[in-house]
CSV table of C-alpha atoms and ligand atoms in Angstrom, one decimal:
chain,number,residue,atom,x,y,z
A,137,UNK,CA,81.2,54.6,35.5
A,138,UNK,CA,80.8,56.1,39.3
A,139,UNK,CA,83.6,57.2,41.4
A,140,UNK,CA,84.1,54.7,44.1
A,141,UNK,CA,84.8,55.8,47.5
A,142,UNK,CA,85.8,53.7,50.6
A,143,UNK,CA,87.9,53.1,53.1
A,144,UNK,CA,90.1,50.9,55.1
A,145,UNK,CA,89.8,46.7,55.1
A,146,UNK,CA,88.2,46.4,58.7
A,147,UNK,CA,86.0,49.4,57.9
A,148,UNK,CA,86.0,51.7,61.8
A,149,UNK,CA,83.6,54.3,62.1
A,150,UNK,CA,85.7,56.6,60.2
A,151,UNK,CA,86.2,54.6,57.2
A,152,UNK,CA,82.7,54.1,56.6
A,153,UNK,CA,81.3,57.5,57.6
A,154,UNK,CA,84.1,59.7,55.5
A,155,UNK,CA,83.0,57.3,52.5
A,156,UNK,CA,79.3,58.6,52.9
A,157,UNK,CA,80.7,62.0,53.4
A,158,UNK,CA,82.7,62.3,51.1
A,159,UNK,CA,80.5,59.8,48.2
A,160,UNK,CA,77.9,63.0,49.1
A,161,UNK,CA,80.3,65.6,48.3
A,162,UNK,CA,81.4,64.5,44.9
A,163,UNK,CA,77.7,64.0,44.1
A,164,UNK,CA,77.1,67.4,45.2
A,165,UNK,CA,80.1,68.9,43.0
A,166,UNK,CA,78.5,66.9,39.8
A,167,UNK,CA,80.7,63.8,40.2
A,168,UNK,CA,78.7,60.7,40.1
A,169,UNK,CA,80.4,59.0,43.8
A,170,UNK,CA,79.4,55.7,45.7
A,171,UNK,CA,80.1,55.1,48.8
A,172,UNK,CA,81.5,51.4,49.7
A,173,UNK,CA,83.3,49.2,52.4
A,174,UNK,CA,86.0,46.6,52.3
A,175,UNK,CA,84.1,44.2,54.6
A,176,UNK,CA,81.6,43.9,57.4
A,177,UNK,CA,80.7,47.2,59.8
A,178,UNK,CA,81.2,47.1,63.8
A,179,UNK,CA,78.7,47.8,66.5
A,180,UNK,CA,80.1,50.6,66.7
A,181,UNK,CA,79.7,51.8,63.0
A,182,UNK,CA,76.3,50.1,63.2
A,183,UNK,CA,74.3,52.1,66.3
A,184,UNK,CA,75.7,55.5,64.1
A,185,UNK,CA,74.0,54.5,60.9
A,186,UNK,CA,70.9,53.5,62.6
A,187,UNK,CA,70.9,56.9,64.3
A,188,UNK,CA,71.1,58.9,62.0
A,189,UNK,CA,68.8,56.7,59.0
A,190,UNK,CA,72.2,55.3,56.8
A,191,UNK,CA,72.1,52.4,54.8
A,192,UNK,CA,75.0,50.7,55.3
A,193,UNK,CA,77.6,51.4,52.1
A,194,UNK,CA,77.4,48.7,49.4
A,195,UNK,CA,80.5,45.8,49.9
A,196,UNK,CA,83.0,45.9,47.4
A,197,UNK,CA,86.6,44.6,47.0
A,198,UNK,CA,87.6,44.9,43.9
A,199,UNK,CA,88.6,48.0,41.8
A,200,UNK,CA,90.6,47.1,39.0
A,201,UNK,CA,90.2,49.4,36.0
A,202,UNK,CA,87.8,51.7,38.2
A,203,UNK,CA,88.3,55.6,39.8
A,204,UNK,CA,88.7,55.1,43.3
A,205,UNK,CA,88.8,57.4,46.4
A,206,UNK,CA,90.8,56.2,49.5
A,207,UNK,CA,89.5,57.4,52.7
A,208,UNK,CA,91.2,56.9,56.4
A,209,UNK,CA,94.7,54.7,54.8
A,210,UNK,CA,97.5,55.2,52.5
A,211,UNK,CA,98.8,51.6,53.4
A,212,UNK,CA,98.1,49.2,50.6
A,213,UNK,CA,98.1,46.6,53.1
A,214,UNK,CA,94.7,48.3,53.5
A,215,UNK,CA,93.6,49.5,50.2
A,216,UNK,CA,91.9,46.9,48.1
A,217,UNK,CA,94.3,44.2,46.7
A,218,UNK,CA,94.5,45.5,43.5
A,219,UNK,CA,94.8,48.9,44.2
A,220,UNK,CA,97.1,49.4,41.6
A,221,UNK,CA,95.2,48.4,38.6
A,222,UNK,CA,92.3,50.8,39.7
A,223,UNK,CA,92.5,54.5,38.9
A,224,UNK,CA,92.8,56.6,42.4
A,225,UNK,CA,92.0,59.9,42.1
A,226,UNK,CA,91.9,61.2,45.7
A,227,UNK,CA,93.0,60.2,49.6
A,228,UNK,CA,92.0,61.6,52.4
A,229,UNK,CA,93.7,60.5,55.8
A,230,UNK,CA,95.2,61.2,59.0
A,231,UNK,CA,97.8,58.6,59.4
A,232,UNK,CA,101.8,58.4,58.6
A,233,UNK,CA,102.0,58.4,55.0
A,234,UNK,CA,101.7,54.8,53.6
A,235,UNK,CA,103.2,52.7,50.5
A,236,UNK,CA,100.1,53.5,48.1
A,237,UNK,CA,101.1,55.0,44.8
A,238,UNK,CA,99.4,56.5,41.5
A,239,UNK,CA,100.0,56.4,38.1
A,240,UNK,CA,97.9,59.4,37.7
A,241,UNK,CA,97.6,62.8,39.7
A,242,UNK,CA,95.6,63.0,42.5
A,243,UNK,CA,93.5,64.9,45.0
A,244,UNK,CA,95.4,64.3,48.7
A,245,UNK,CA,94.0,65.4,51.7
A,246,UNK,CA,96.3,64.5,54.4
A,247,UNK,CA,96.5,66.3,58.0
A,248,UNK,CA,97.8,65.4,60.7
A,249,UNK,CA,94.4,65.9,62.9
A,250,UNK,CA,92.8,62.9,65.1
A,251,UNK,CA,89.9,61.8,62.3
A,252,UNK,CA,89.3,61.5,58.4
A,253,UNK,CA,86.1,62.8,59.3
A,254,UNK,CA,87.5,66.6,61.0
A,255,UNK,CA,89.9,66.7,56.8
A,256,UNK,CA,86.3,65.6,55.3
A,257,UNK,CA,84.2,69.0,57.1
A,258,UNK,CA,87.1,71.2,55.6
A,259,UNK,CA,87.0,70.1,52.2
A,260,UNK,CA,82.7,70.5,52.5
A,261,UNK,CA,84.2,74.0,53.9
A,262,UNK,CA,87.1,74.5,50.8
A,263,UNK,CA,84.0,73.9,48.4
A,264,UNK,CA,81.5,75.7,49.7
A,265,UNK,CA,78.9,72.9,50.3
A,266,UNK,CA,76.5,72.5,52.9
A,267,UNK,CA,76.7,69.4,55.4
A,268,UNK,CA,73.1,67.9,56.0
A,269,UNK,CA,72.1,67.4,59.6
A,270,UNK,CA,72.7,63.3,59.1
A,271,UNK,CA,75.4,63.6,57.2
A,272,UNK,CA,76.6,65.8,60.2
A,273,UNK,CA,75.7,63.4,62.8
A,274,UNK,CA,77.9,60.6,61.4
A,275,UNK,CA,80.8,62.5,60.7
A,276,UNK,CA,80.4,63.8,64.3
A,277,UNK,CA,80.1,60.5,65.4
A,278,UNK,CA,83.5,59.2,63.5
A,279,UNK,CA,85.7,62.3,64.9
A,280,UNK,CA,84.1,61.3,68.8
A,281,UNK,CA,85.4,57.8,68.1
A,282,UNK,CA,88.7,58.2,66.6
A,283,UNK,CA,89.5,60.9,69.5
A,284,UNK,CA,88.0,58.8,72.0
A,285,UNK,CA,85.4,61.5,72.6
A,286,UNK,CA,88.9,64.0,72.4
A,287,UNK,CA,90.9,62.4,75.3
A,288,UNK,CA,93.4,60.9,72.5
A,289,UNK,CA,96.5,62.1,72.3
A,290,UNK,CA,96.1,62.8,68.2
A,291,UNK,CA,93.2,64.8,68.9
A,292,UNK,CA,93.9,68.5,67.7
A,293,UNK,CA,92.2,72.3,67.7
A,294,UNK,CA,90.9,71.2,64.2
A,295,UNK,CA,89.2,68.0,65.8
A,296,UNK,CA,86.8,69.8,68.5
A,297,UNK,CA,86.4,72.6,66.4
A,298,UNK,CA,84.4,70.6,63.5
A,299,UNK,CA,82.6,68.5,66.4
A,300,UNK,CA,81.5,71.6,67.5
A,301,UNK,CA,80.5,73.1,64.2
A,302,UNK,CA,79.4,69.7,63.5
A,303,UNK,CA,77.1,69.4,66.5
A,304,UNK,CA,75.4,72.1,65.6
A,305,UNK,CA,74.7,71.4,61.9
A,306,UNK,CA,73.0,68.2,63.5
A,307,UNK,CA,71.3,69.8,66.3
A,308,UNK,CA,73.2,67.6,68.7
A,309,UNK,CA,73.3,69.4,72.2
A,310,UNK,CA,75.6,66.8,74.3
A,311,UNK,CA,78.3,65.0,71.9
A,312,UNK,CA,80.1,63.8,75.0
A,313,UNK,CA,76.9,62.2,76.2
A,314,UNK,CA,76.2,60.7,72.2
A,315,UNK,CA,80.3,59.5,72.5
A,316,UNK,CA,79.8,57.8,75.9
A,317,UNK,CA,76.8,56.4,74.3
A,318,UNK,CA,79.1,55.1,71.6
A,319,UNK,CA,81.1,53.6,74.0
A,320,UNK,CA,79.2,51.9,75.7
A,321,UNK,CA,78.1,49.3,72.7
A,322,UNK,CA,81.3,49.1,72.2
A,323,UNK,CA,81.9,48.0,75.6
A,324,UNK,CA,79.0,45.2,75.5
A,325,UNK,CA,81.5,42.7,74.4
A,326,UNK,CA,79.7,39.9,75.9
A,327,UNK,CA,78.4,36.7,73.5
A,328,UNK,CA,80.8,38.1,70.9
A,329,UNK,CA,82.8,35.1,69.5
A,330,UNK,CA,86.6,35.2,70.6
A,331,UNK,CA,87.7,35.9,66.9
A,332,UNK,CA,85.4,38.6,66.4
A,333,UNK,CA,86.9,40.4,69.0
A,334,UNK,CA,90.2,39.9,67.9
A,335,UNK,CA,89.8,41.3,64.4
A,336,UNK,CA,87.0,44.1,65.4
A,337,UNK,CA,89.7,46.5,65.0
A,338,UNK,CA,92.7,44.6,63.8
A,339,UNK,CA,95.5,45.7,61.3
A,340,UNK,CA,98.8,44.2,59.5
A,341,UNK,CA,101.8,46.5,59.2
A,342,UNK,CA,104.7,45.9,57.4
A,343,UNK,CA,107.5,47.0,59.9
A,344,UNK,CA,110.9,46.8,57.8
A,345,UNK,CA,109.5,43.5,55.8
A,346,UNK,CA,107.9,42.2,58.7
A,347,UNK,CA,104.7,41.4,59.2
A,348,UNK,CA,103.3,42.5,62.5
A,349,UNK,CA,99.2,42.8,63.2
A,350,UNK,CA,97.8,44.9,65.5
A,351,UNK,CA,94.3,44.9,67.0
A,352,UNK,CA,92.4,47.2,69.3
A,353,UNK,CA,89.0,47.4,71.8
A,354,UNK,CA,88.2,50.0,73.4
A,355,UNK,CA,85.9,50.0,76.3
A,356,UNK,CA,85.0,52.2,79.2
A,357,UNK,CA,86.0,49.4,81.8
A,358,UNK,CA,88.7,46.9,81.5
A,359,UNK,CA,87.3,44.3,83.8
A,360,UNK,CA,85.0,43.0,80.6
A,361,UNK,CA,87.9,41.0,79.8
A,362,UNK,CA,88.7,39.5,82.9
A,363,UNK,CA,87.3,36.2,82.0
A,364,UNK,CA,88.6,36.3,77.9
A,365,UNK,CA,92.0,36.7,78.6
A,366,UNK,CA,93.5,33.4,78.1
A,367,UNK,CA,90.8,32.6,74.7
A,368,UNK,CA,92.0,36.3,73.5
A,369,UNK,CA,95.5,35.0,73.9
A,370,UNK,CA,94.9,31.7,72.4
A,371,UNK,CA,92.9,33.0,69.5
A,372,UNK,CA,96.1,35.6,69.2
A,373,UNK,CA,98.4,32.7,68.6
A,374,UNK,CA,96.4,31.0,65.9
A,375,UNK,CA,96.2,34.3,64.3
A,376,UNK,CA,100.1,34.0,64.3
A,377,UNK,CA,100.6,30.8,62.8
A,378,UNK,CA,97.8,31.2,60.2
A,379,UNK,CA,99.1,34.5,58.6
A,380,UNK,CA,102.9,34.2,59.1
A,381,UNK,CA,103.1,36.9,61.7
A,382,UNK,CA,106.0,38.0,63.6
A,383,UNK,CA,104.3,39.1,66.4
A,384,UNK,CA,100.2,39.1,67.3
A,385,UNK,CA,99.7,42.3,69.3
A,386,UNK,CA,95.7,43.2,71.2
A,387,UNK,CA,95.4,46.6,72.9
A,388,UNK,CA,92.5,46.1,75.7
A,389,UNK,CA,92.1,49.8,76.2
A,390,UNK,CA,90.4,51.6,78.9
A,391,UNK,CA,89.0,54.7,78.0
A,392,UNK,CA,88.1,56.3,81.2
A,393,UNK,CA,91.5,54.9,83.0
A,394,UNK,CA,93.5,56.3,79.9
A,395,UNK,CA,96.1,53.5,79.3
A,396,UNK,CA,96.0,49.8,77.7
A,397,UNK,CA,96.8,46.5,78.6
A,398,UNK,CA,98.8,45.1,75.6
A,399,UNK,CA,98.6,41.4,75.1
A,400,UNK,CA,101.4,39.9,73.2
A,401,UNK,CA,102.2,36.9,71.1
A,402,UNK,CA,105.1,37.2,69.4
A,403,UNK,CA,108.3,35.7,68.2
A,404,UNK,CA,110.4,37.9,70.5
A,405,UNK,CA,109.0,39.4,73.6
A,406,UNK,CA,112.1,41.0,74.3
A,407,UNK,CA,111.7,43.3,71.5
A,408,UNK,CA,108.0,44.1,71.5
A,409,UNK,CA,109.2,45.0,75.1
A,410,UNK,CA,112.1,47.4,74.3
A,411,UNK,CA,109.2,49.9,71.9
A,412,UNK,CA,107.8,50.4,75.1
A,413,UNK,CA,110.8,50.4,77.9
A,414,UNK,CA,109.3,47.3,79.7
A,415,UNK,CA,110.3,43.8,80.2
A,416,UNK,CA,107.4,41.9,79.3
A,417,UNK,CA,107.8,38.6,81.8
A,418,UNK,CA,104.0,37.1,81.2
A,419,UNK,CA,102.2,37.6,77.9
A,420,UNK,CA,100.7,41.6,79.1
A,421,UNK,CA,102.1,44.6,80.0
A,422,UNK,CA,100.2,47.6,81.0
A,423,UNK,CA,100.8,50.8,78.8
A,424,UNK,CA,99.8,53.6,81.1
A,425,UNK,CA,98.5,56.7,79.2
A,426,UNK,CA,98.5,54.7,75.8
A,427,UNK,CA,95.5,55.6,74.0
A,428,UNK,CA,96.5,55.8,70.3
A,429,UNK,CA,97.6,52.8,68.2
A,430,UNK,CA,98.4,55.4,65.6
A,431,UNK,CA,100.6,57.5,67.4
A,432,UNK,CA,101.7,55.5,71.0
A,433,UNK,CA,102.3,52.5,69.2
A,434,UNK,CA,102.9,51.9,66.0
A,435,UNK,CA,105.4,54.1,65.5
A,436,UNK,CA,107.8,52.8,68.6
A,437,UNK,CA,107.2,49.2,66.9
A,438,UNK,CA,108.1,50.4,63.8
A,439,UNK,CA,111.8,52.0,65.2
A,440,UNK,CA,112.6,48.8,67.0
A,441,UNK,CA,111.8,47.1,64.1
A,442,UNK,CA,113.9,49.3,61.5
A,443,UNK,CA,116.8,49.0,64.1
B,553,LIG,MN1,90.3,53.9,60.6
B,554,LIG,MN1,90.6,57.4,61.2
């Protein structure tokens, strides 16, 4: 029976890359590892696997009575449903500490840097085992997305220092230019169906029991959404009603204007408002300098909510 490794539902870049990485290091220490996903990769995710010759990780949901290694989440709103019946041997992640537990010991890897991927090179670093230029690439590729090529706020020393070490490993001259590159697709929102968009990057938090779901785009120039607006916002509403949400929340950020426009549906404005010290009158508010869901936003919901 392998060692299953994957990360987050709504796999990101860094879900699916630190599973490779990280399925490749077990292998490498003796420890039979696969590498999956909890559902269907972005563009994003997609242009980095073809770049650098990755199959994308096999699909798989369920875990029960299996050894499992958590990558990029401690949330169990995250993890596979039935988290708990499987047996997790070993997290990795970047993120406030979340609700998963063990019944067994475990291996934890949690730093508070700006990408599973920067934790992932130091534990190929702890062991002694060598990166492979793809293997490089991706991971590369993961820590230029989660940092917005390093102009996020959670972005740390640790962060540039593995894309640098990173970059060289995979012979990559420019990783600006191969992050604005990144970008870019993810900017080409065009033809994309309205509830595609919406869930690209979308995630539920609990905030004091209630259920609040967050979802982010980032592109390098707002005015792609000038004509989705009002379908983004209706799509947000029927999002609400469909999963008992308190509040439907889409960050439309600009990465080269560094700040997001926050659209809101929600069952009290007022409140969403108050995380940020703004009155929201329409259904937007412009977050200036808000880059990071992680660190900008959710945890400013969260005190409003516990309050
Ligand atoms: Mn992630
Ligand atoms: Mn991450």
């Amino acid at each position: 029976m392998p060692l299953y490794v994957t990360g987050h539902k709504i796999p990101d870049s860094d879900s699916i890359c630190s599973a490779i990485a990280v399925a490749y290091l077990k292998n490498q220490l003796g420890i039979e590892a696969v590498a999956c996903k909890q559902g269907d990769i972005n563009p994003e995710t997609r242009f980095i696997l073809e770049r650098f010759n990755f199959e994308e990780p096999m699909t798989k949901i369920s875990y029960a009575g299996e050894e499992l290694f958590i990558t990029d989440t401690t949330d169990l709103a995250l993890c596979p449903d039935d988290v708990l019946e499987a047996k997790v041997v070993g997290v990795v992640d970047h993120h406030k500490l979340g609700d998963l537990t063990t019944t067994t010991p475990l291996e934890g890897w949690i730093r508070p840097v700006g990408c599973s991927n920067t934790i992932v090179k130091q534990m190929f670093d702890f062991y002694g085992v060598e990166i492979p230029k793809d293997i490089a690439g991706i991971m590369l590729c993961a820590i230029l997305s989660d940092t917005v090529i390093f102009k996020s706020p959670t972005c740390t020393k640790e962060d540039t220092k593995a894309v640098k070490e990173l970059a060289k490993i995979a012979g990559i001259e420019d990783p600006k230019a191969l992050g604005m590159e990144m970008f870019m697709i993810k900017s080409a929102v065009e033809g994309t169906p309205i509830r595609d968009l919406v869930m690209r990057d979308f995630k539920d938090f609990n905030m004091s029991g209630t259920k609040v779901g967050i979802g982010q785009l980032e592109v390098v120039d707002l005015s792609v959404f000038d004509d989705k607006k009002e379908a983004l916002l209706e799509d947000m509403r029927a999002l609400k009603e469909e999963g008992g949400r308190h509040s439907v929340l889409l960050l439309l950020t600009d990465i080269m204007k560094e700040g997001s426009e926050l659209l809101v549906v929600s069952d009290d404005k007022a409140k969403i408002g108050k995380a940020f010290g703004k009155e929201i009158s329409g259904e937007s508010v412009w977050l200036e300098g808000v880059l990071s869901r992680k660190k900008q936003v959710v945890p400013f919901l969260e005190d409003v909510f516990r309050a």
